Tab-separated table of C-alpha atoms in Angstrom:
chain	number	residue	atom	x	y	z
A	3	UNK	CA	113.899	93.723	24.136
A	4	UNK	CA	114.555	91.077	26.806
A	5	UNK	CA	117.255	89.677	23.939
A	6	UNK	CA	118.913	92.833	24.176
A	7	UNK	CA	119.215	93.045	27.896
A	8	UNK	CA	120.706	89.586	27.721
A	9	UNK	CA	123.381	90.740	25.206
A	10	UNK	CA	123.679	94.027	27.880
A	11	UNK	CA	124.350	91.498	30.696
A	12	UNK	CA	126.439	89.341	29.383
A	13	UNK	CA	128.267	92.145	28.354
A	14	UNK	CA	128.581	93.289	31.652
A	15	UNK	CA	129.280	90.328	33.077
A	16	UNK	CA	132.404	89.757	30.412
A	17	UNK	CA	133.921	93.233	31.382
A	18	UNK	CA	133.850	93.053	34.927
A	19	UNK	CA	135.357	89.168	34.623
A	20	UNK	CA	138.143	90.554	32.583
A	21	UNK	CA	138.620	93.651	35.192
A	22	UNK	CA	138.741	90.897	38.375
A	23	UNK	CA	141.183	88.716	35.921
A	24	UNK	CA	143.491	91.732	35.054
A	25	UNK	CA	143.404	92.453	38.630
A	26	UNK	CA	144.371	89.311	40.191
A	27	UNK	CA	147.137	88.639	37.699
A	28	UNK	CA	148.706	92.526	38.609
A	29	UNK	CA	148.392	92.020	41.916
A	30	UNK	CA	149.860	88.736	42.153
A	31	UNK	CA	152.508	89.786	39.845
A	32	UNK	CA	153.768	92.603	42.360
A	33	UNK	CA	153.122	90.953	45.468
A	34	UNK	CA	155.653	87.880	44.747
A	35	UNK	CA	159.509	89.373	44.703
A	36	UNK	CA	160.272	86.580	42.532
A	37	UNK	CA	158.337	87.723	39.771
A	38	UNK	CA	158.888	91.530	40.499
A	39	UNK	CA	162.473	91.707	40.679
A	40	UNK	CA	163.054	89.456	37.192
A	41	UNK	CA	164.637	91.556	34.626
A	42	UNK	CA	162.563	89.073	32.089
A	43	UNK	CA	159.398	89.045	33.617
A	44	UNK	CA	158.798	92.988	34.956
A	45	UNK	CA	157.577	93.602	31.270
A	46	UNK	CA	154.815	91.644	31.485
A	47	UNK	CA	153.809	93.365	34.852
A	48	UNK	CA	154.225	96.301	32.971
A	49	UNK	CA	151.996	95.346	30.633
A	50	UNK	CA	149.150	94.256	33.254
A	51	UNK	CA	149.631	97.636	34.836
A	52	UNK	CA	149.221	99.710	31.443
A	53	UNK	CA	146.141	97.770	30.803
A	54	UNK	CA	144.785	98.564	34.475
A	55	UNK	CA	145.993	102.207	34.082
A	56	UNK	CA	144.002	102.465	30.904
A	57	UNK	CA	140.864	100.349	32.147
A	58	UNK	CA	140.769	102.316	35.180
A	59	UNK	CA	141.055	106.006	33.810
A	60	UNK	CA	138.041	104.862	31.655
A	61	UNK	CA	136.119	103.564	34.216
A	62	UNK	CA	136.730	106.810	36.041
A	63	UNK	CA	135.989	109.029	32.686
A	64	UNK	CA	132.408	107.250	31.855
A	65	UNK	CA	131.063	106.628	35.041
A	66	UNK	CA	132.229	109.660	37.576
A	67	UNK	CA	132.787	112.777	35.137
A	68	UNK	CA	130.016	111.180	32.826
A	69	UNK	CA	132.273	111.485	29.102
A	70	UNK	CA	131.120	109.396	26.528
A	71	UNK	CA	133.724	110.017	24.547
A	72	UNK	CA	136.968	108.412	25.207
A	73	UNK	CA	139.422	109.185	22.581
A	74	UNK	CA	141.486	111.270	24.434
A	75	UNK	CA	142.619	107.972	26.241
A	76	UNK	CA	143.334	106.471	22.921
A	77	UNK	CA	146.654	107.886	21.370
A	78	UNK	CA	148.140	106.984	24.593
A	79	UNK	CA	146.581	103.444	24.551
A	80	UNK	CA	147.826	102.527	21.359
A	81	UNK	CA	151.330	103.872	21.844
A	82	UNK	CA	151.781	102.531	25.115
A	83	UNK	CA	150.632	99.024	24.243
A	84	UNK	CA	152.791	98.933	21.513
A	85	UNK	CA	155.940	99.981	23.316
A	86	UNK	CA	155.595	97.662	26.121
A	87	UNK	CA	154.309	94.476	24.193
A	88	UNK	CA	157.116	95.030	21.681
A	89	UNK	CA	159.692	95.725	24.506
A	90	UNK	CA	158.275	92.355	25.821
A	91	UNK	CA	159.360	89.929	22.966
A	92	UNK	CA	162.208	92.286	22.301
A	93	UNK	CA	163.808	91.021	25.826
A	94	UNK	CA	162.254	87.258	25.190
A	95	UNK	CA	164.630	87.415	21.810
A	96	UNK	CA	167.804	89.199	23.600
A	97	UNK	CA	167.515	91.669	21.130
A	98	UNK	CA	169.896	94.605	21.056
A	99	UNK	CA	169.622	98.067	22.701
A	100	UNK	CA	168.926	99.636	19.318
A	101	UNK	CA	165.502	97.578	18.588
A	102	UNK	CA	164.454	98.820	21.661
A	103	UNK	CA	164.679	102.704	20.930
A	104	UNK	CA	163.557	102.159	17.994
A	105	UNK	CA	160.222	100.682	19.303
A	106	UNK	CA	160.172	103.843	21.306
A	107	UNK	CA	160.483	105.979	17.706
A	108	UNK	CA	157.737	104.001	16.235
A	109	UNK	CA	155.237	104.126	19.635
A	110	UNK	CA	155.850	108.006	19.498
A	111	UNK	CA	155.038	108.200	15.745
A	112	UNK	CA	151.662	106.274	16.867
A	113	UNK	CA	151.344	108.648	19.637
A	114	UNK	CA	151.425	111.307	17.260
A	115	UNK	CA	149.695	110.087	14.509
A	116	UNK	CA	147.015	109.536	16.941
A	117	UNK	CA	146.851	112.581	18.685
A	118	UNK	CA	147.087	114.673	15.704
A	119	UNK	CA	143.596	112.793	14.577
A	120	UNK	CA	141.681	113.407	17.756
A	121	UNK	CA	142.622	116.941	17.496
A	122	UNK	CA	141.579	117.648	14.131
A	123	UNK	CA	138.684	114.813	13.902
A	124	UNK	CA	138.005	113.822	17.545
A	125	UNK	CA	138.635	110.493	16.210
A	126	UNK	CA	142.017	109.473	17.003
A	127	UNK	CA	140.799	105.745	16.143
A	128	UNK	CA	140.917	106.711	12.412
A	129	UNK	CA	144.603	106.369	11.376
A	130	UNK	CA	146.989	103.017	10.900
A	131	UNK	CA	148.457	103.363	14.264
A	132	UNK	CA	146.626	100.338	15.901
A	133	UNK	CA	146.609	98.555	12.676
A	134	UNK	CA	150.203	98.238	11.962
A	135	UNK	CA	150.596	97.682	15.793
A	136	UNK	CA	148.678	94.512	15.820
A	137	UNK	CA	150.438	93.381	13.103
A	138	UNK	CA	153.686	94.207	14.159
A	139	UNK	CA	152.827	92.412	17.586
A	140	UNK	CA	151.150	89.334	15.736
A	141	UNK	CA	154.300	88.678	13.778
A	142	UNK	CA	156.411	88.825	16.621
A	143	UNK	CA	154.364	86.540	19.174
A	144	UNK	CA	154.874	84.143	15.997
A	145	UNK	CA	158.215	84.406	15.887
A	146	UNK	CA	159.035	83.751	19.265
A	147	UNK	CA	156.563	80.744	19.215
A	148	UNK	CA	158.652	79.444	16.295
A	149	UNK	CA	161.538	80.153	18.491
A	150	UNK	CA	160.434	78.659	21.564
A	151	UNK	CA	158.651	75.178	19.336
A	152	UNK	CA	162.767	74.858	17.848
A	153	UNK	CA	164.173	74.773	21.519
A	154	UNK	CA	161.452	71.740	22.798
A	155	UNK	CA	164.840	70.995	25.050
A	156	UNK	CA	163.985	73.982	27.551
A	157	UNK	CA	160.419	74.529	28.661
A	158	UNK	CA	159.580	77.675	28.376
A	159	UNK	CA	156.609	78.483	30.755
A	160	UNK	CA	155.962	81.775	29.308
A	161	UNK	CA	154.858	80.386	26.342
A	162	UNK	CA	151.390	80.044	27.158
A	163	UNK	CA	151.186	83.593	27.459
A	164	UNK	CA	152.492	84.096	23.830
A	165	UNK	CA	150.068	81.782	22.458
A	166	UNK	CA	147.476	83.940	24.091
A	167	UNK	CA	148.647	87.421	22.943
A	168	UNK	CA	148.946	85.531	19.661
A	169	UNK	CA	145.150	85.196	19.855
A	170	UNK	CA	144.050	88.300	21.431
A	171	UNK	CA	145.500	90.593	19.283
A	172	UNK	CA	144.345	88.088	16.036
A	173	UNK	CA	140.894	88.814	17.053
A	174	UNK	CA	141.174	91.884	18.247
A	175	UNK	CA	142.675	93.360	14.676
A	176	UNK	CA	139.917	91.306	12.813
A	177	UNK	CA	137.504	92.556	15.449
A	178	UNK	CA	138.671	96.114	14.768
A	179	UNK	CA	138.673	96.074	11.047
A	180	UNK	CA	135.001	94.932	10.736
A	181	UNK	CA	133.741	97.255	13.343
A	182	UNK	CA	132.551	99.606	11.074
A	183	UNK	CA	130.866	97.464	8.439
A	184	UNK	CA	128.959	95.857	11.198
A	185	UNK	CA	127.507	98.386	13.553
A	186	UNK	CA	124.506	96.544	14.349
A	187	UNK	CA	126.270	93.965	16.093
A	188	UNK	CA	129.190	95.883	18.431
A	189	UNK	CA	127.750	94.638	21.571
A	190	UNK	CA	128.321	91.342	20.502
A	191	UNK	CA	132.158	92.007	19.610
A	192	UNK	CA	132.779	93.983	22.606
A	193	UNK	CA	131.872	90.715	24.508
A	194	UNK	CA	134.512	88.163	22.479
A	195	UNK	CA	136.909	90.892	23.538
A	196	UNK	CA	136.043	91.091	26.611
A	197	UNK	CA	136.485	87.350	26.860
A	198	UNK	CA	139.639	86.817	24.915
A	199	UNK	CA	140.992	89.502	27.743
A	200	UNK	CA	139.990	87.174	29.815
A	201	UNK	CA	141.566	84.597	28.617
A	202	UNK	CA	144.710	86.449	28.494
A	203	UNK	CA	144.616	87.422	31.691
A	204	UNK	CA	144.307	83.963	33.292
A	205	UNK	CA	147.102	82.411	31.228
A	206	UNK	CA	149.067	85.504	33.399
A	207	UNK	CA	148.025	84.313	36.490
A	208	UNK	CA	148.621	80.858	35.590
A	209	UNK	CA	152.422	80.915	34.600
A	210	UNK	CA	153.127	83.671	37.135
A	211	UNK	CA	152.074	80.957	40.022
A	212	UNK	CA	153.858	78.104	38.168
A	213	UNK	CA	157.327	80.760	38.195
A	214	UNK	CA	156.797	81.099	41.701
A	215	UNK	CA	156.240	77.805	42.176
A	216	UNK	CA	159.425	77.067	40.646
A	217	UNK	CA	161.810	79.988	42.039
A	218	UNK	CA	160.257	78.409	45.683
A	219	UNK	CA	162.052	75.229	45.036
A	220	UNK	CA	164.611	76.093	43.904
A	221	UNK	CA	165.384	78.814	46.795
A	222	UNK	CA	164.532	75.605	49.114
């Protein structure tokens, strides 16, 4: 028992970490115009405010109108993440207009594939929507780390934050697709992704204060 209320701890512990982290990186993001105002970089705010979006309406869900059940949040999770992660490495590649709707066709399919699950099954978590998001989103971060390792000539301080949704969303799909072969140890994965969020989350903070630190001296 007192093993298990370790396990509950640390658990709470990670999550609330990874809810300052998310935080802090948002905040900071919005508060400095040079970071705001870059047509490059407002995706990744985007992204940080999604995730805070979704972590707070959950918050709000479980502990003030007491659901337990939070798939309602989910087709709009996985949809969402996909469109602005995507839209993310699209604008890191200079891709064309056209990849970008089409990420937008693709995040709706998810939205509905998703949707039409948790109506019919209350399990909207039950489809390939997530699945073929993470891959499609771990095959890109590659790409653009092969990209950015071929151009060693211009430092790219936004790698570090590839390399980290490289790893997150590694985990997170292996994490995912064992879930339900290994029920007796969820608390346990819920805490590595609560971590790895973490993790991502700092990288964020760090390379938005290095930009800043850069667009300062170069302004002076």
């Amino acid at each position: 028992m007192d093993f298990y209320n370790q396990i509950i701890d640390s658990l709470y512990i990670s999550i609330y970490f990874s809810y300052l982290t998310l935080c802090i990186a948002f905040i900071y993001g919005m508060l400095k115009n040079s970071l705001r105002t870059n047509k490059r970089i407002k995706w990744y705010i985007y992204y940080l405010g999604f995730a805070l979006t979704i972590e707070l309406f959950t918050y709000i869900s479980i502990y003030i109108l007491e659901h337990s059940n939070m798939q309602h949040l989910y087709p709009i999770y996985v949809a969402g993440e996909f469109y602005i992660v995507v839209n993310l490495f699209l604008t890191e590649l200079k891709a064309e207009k056209k990849w970008k709707i089409l990420s937008g066709v693709i995040s709706l399919c998810f939205l509905i594939e998703a949707g039409i699950l948790w109506f019919l099954n209350n399990d909207a978590s039950n489809g390939f929507g997530k699945i073929l998001s993470h891959l499609t989103i771990i095959c890109m971060a590659v790409f653009v780390l092969i990209k950015n390792l071929k151009e060693l000539t211009k430092s790219n301080p936004l790698t570090v934050i590839h390399a980290s949704l490289l790893l997150y969303y590694s985990v997170s799909l292996f994490l995912f697709m064992i879930m339900d072969q290994l029920n007796n140890i969820n608390l346990p994965i819920w805490i590595i992704n609560a971590v790895l969020a973490s993790i991502l989350y700092i990288t964020f903070i760090y390379t938005f204060y290095r930009l800043n630190k850069w667009s300062l001296k170069s302004n002076s």
